[in-house]
C-alpha cells in the first residue's frame, strides 16, 4: 500500500509540475530524485506570413461630390428700381431776399422729416404751412451762410439747404441720408436805364451797394494751378485743399484782403460741435503748428487776393466726412501797414508772414487783438464779412 501511494503521488506531481525545469523531488517526496529530468517541449510559433496587398484593377470608389449650388431664382421681369429725382424744393428770389419752400417729405419717400433737422445755411425754418406740409425759409441775400459769386454781367448768391437726420429715438441709427441742396439767385449786374424805358421802382442792387461803399468778398476752392475754381468739393485724406479769398471793389482805393479766423464744422453753423478752429488770432494759421501738416499761406500775387492751403481732414467718429469752412475775412487799404491785426502768418520752423514782415507774427502764440468793424475813412478803413465754403466731402484714401 505504501508503494502504490507514492507512485500515485509522483504521477500526480509530475503531471502538475512538468513545466518546472529543476524539480527537487527528494525534498518533495522523501529523498527520491529524478535522475533524468525531462525538459518541457516548447513549441516555436510559426512565422507569420505577410503579403502586400495589390490591386489588379483601379479602385472604382470615390468620395461623393458636394451637391451643386442651386442657381438663385429671380422673379420674371425683375428690375431694380431707379430712384427718381424729387421736386420738393421751390425758390423765390426777391429784390434783396430769398424765400425757400421745402416739402416736409423732402426725400419723396412718404415720411416727413423733422423741421429741426433742416436748415438754410445754418438758419432754421422761419415758418411752416401745416396744411401743405411745407417748411419756409426766408433770408436776406447776405445772410444764412450765403456765398457771393460774380461774373461780368451778373451777381449770384449761393445758399445751401441742408438736411441732417437725427438718430431715431434713443438709438444711434438713422434710416435716411444727409442731403444738401444748392440754391442760387442770379441778378443782373448791368442795367439799362433811360427815359424811354420803364424806370424801376427799386434802386438797382449794384448801384445801391456802391453808394454804401460795400465790398464783395469771394471765398472759393481752387484747382492746383490756382487759375480757376475747382468744380468738385471732394477730396481724399492727405490732399491739399486750396482756398482763395478775394475782394472786389467798385471805386475804392486799392485794397488788401486778409483772413482773421476760420472754423471747420460738420454743419454750416460755427457754434456747433465738433468744431476745429485752424486759423485765428487775426491771421495766424495754426493747423501746421498743431498737427504738423503742410498747411500754409502762399506768397501774395496781388493785394486783393490771398491764397492758402489746408491739408484735408475728417472729424473723428464722423462717417460722413462732410465739413464746412467758415472764415471771417477783412479788407483794408493796401497802403495800411502790415501789423499784428493785419497779417497772414504760417508756421514753418517758426512763424512766417507772407509779406516778409515776420516780426508781426510773434503774437501768434499769445494774443494779437482784434480789428475794429467800424467803417472809417483814410488808410485805417476796414470792411469785414463772414463767408463760407461747403459742403466739402473728405473720403478715406483707399489702400493700394
XYZ file of C-alpha atoms in Angstrom:
400
model
C 0.000 0.000 0.000
C 2.759 2.400 0.769
C 4.420 1.977 -2.604
C 1.299 2.492 -4.541
C 0.578 5.697 -2.731
C 3.953 7.129 -3.598
C 3.652 6.224 -7.218
C 0.272 7.824 -7.368
C 1.624 10.960 -5.722
C 4.607 11.152 -8.031
C 2.483 10.694 -11.085
C 0.225 13.400 -9.872
C 3.141 15.731 -9.091
C 4.787 15.046 -12.413
C 1.595 15.954 -14.229
C 1.216 19.209 -12.410
C 4.895 20.189 -12.172
C 6.122 19.091 -15.562
C 6.692 22.632 -16.731
C 9.317 23.169 -13.922
C 12.882 22.611 -15.207
C 14.581 21.817 -11.813
C 12.085 20.000 -9.680
C 13.618 18.751 -6.357
C 11.666 15.513 -5.956
C 13.722 14.417 -2.981
C 12.641 17.346 -0.874
C 9.116 16.979 -2.088
C 8.838 13.092 -1.906
C 11.106 11.950 0.869
C 14.527 11.766 -0.875
C 13.638 10.371 -4.306
C 15.357 12.335 -7.063
C 14.519 12.023 -10.695
C 17.888 11.389 -12.358
C 16.668 12.037 -15.905
C 14.525 15.133 -15.751
C 12.651 15.826 -18.925
C 12.706 19.330 -20.334
C 9.284 20.569 -21.368
C 8.835 20.868 -25.047
C 8.464 24.422 -26.250
C 6.569 24.814 -29.447
C 8.023 27.592 -31.547
C 5.374 29.844 -33.128
C 5.225 29.576 -36.819
C 6.350 32.669 -38.703
C 3.552 34.997 -39.688
C 3.355 35.383 -43.415
C 2.707 38.962 -44.596
C 1.978 39.942 -48.095
C 1.476 43.454 -49.574
C -1.940 43.789 -50.945
C -2.019 44.661 -54.559
C -4.816 45.635 -56.858
C -5.077 44.366 -60.359
C -7.889 46.808 -61.139
C -8.111 50.513 -60.280
C -10.358 51.438 -57.392
C -13.788 52.392 -58.533
C -14.944 54.072 -55.288
C -14.671 57.827 -54.881
C -15.716 60.385 -52.300
C -19.116 61.683 -53.278
C -19.118 65.077 -54.989
C -20.563 68.014 -52.999
C -24.046 68.937 -54.052
C -24.157 71.519 -56.812
C -25.126 75.044 -55.792
C -28.576 75.922 -56.875
C -28.938 78.866 -59.195
C -30.782 81.706 -57.479
C -34.318 82.066 -58.641
C -35.460 85.531 -59.589
C -38.983 86.597 -60.363
C -39.634 87.110 -64.082
C -39.079 90.609 -65.490
C -37.324 91.746 -62.303
C -35.755 95.212 -62.436
C -34.090 97.275 -59.765
C -35.947 100.475 -59.035
C -34.035 103.530 -60.196
C -34.526 106.425 -57.780
C -36.254 109.395 -59.341
C -35.413 112.998 -58.710
C -37.736 114.549 -56.172
C -39.096 118.026 -56.866
C -39.536 119.052 -53.248
C -37.808 122.469 -53.082
C -39.074 125.770 -54.504
C -37.062 129.009 -54.544
C -38.283 132.593 -54.920
C -35.502 135.176 -55.433
C -36.612 138.660 -54.420
C -35.028 142.082 -54.656
C -32.944 141.710 -51.506
C -34.013 138.389 -50.017
C -34.682 134.777 -50.853
C -37.635 132.552 -49.925
C -37.162 128.774 -49.949
C -40.097 126.390 -49.573
C -39.202 122.745 -48.829
C -41.710 119.931 -48.572
C -41.526 118.062 -45.296
C -41.429 114.892 -47.403
C -38.076 116.135 -48.645
C -36.861 112.741 -49.861
C -40.099 111.724 -51.559
C -40.467 108.516 -49.538
C -43.754 109.359 -47.854
C -42.165 110.179 -44.488
C -41.844 113.791 -43.292
C -38.527 114.970 -41.899
C -38.135 116.750 -38.587
C -38.184 120.533 -39.009
C -35.197 120.871 -36.680
C -33.107 118.647 -38.971
C -33.356 121.057 -41.931
C -31.586 124.421 -42.147
C -30.771 127.020 -44.774
C -27.084 127.656 -44.289
C -27.489 127.028 -40.563
C -30.666 129.108 -40.225
C -33.808 127.297 -39.020
C -37.166 127.499 -40.754
C -38.931 130.832 -40.334
C -42.400 129.391 -40.868
C -44.454 126.311 -41.710
C -47.501 125.702 -43.869
C -49.156 122.916 -41.882
C -51.857 122.259 -44.460
C -49.402 121.969 -47.367
C -46.748 120.275 -45.185
C -44.106 122.795 -46.298
C -41.275 124.425 -44.348
C -40.486 128.044 -45.234
C -37.018 129.635 -45.037
C -36.508 133.359 -45.625
C -33.208 135.175 -45.547
C -31.519 138.343 -46.731
C -29.152 137.784 -49.618
C -26.146 138.295 -47.341
C -27.470 136.022 -44.582
C -27.614 132.315 -43.748
C -24.106 131.472 -44.941
C -24.630 132.762 -48.474
C -21.711 132.989 -50.856
C -21.463 135.710 -53.486
C -20.180 134.781 -56.924
C -19.715 137.306 -59.703
C -19.342 137.235 -63.447
C -19.118 140.078 -65.955
C -22.866 140.520 -66.158
C -24.389 139.007 -63.002
C -24.243 138.536 -59.271
C -25.000 135.053 -57.952
C -25.947 134.454 -54.323
C -25.463 130.800 -53.455
C -27.180 129.139 -50.489
C -27.245 125.534 -49.286
C -30.354 123.851 -47.893
C -29.049 121.130 -45.574
C -30.897 118.170 -44.102
C -29.050 116.234 -41.395
C -31.169 113.420 -39.890
C -31.234 112.973 -36.115
C -30.873 109.483 -34.572
C -34.125 107.587 -34.184
C -35.463 107.616 -30.620
C -32.780 106.786 -28.075
C -30.753 104.802 -30.624
C -27.752 105.892 -32.642
C -29.121 104.850 -36.010
C -30.582 106.781 -38.921
C -32.511 105.484 -41.903
C -32.105 108.472 -44.186
C -29.011 110.142 -45.547
C -27.717 113.692 -45.368
C -28.993 115.979 -48.133
C -27.518 119.249 -49.391
C -29.471 121.241 -51.991
C -27.624 124.055 -53.772
C -29.712 127.204 -54.258
C -28.706 130.149 -56.412
C -30.233 133.556 -57.015
C -28.983 135.402 -60.129
C -29.103 139.185 -60.510
C -28.080 141.282 -63.495
C -25.014 143.315 -62.851
C -25.690 145.858 -65.618
C -28.947 147.776 -66.025
C -30.185 149.899 -68.873
C -31.963 152.956 -67.540
C -33.251 155.596 -69.931
C -36.189 157.967 -70.234
C -37.664 155.770 -72.943
C -37.914 152.766 -70.662
C -39.915 151.998 -67.549
C -37.878 153.204 -64.621
C -37.608 150.542 -61.927
C -39.333 151.321 -58.647
C -36.325 149.988 -56.753
C -32.696 151.017 -56.836
C -30.562 148.537 -58.790
C -28.630 146.361 -56.385
C -25.200 147.144 -57.815
C -25.744 150.906 -57.597
C -27.056 150.674 -54.041
C -24.030 148.674 -52.932
C -21.685 151.250 -54.496
C -23.409 154.065 -52.714
C -22.984 152.273 -49.401
C -19.345 151.507 -50.192
C -19.915 147.790 -49.582
C -17.367 145.356 -50.940
C -17.886 141.903 -52.346
C -15.770 139.120 -50.909
C -15.238 135.793 -52.652
C -14.151 132.586 -50.908
C -13.708 129.562 -53.147
C -11.862 126.311 -53.746
C -9.229 126.440 -56.467
C -7.553 123.998 -58.853
C -3.903 123.079 -58.276
C -2.720 125.742 -60.744
C -4.719 128.434 -58.881
C -6.148 129.679 -62.201
C -9.799 128.573 -61.997
C -12.307 127.421 -59.392
C -12.351 123.721 -58.523
C -15.535 122.136 -59.912
C -15.605 119.406 -57.255
C -15.570 119.698 -53.477
C -14.495 116.073 -52.903
C -11.048 115.256 -51.523
C -9.115 112.312 -50.117
C -7.360 112.363 -46.755
C -3.926 113.860 -47.276
C -4.938 116.044 -50.236
C -4.234 119.753 -50.060
C -7.395 121.852 -50.236
C -6.606 125.161 -51.931
C -8.630 128.232 -50.931
C -8.609 131.714 -52.374
C -10.096 134.771 -50.700
C -10.516 137.898 -52.796
C -12.286 141.221 -52.603
C -13.973 143.025 -55.492
C -14.287 146.779 -55.397
C -16.035 149.456 -57.398
C -14.347 152.832 -56.973
C -12.301 152.204 -53.855
C -8.635 152.854 -53.366
C -6.528 149.631 -53.733
C -7.346 147.128 -51.014
C -5.566 144.279 -49.243
C -7.569 141.236 -48.118
C -6.748 139.138 -45.039
C -8.371 136.263 -43.162
C -8.878 136.851 -39.444
C -10.208 133.403 -38.446
C -11.546 130.134 -39.854
C -13.554 127.333 -38.259
C -14.367 123.867 -39.633
C -17.668 122.231 -38.650
C -19.802 119.336 -39.858
C -22.805 121.625 -40.445
C -22.885 125.233 -41.675
C -23.033 126.670 -38.172
C -19.893 127.875 -36.401
C -21.492 127.498 -32.974
C -21.846 123.696 -33.210
C -19.572 120.864 -32.131
C -17.383 119.257 -33.197
C -15.526 122.310 -34.458
C -11.903 122.938 -35.365
C -10.518 126.485 -35.274
C -7.475 126.095 -37.508
C -6.930 129.819 -38.145
C -7.356 132.691 -35.733
C -5.708 135.401 -33.677
C -6.075 137.889 -36.552
C -4.415 135.868 -39.303
C -2.425 133.034 -37.657
C -2.747 129.657 -39.442
C -2.453 127.198 -36.532
C -3.019 123.897 -38.361
C 0.625 123.248 -39.243
C 1.698 124.051 -35.676
C -0.988 121.873 -34.055
C -0.877 118.837 -36.359
C 2.457 119.019 -38.177
C 0.696 119.429 -41.525
C 1.889 121.359 -44.579
C -0.919 123.906 -44.341
C 0.267 127.412 -45.190
C -0.411 130.792 -46.738
C 1.057 131.320 -50.190
C 3.000 134.443 -51.169
C 0.682 137.135 -52.482
C 0.294 137.602 -56.216
C -1.765 140.756 -55.636
C -3.084 142.606 -52.619
C -6.769 141.927 -53.231
C -6.216 138.131 -53.227
C -4.961 135.777 -50.528
C -4.399 132.053 -51.053
C -3.828 129.299 -48.503
C -3.571 125.517 -48.461
C -5.182 123.284 -45.833
C -4.462 119.557 -45.567
C -7.727 117.607 -45.837
C -9.061 116.037 -42.622
C -12.149 114.424 -41.118
C -13.659 114.681 -37.679
C -13.145 111.605 -35.508
C -16.162 109.260 -35.321
C -17.894 111.146 -38.131
C -18.540 108.767 -41.008
C -19.941 111.379 -43.382
C -16.620 113.116 -43.969
C -18.526 116.375 -44.638
C -17.050 119.649 -43.418
C -17.890 123.326 -43.800
C -15.216 126.020 -43.679
C -16.414 129.384 -42.347
C -13.991 132.326 -42.283
C -14.052 135.953 -41.200
C -12.371 137.923 -43.988
C -11.283 141.531 -43.928
C -10.302 144.206 -46.424
C -8.146 147.195 -45.581
C -6.443 149.824 -47.676
C -3.380 148.397 -49.361
C -1.401 151.366 -48.059
C -2.121 150.350 -44.453
C 0.782 148.861 -42.552
C 1.105 145.098 -42.031
C 0.822 144.720 -38.274
C -0.362 142.344 -35.531
C -4.025 142.715 -36.539
C -3.474 142.867 -40.301
C -1.328 139.889 -41.321
C -1.173 136.374 -42.801
C 1.154 134.113 -40.804
C 2.038 130.431 -41.334
C 4.041 128.156 -39.040
C 7.044 126.565 -40.790
C 10.033 126.250 -38.453
C 8.619 129.300 -36.753
C 6.035 131.880 -37.742
C 6.398 133.468 -41.199
C 4.361 136.319 -42.729
C 3.599 136.283 -46.452
C 4.934 139.799 -46.984
C 8.218 139.014 -45.216
C 7.455 141.089 -42.124
C 7.829 138.090 -39.830
C 8.102 140.134 -36.618
C 4.336 140.843 -36.699
C 3.730 137.097 -36.146
C 5.383 136.992 -32.717
C 1.995 137.455 -31.048
C 0.540 134.303 -32.683
C 1.445 132.289 -29.578
C -0.186 134.836 -27.250
C -2.907 137.346 -28.165
C -2.814 139.611 -31.208
C -6.018 141.523 -30.552
C -8.953 142.033 -32.892
C -9.636 144.631 -35.511
C -12.462 147.115 -35.377
C -15.504 146.516 -37.563
C -16.346 150.193 -37.834
C -16.068 151.878 -41.225
C -13.850 154.960 -41.161
C -12.064 156.986 -43.787
C -8.393 157.008 -44.665
C -5.875 154.194 -44.621
C -7.392 152.664 -41.464
C -10.716 151.778 -43.147
C -11.772 148.133 -42.645
C -14.527 146.022 -44.111
C -15.326 142.588 -42.681
C -17.604 139.729 -43.656
C -18.246 136.117 -42.671
C -18.116 133.790 -45.667
C -18.197 130.010 -46.046
C -17.384 127.135 -48.371
C -19.147 123.788 -48.171
C -20.198 121.142 -48.027
C -16.744 119.663 -48.617
C -16.518 115.864 -48.614
C -13.313 114.190 -47.446
C -13.091 110.454 -48.105
C -10.666 107.856 -46.828
C -7.753 107.148 -49.148
C -8.125 103.565 -50.496
C -5.407 101.043 -49.730
C -3.312 100.077 -52.715
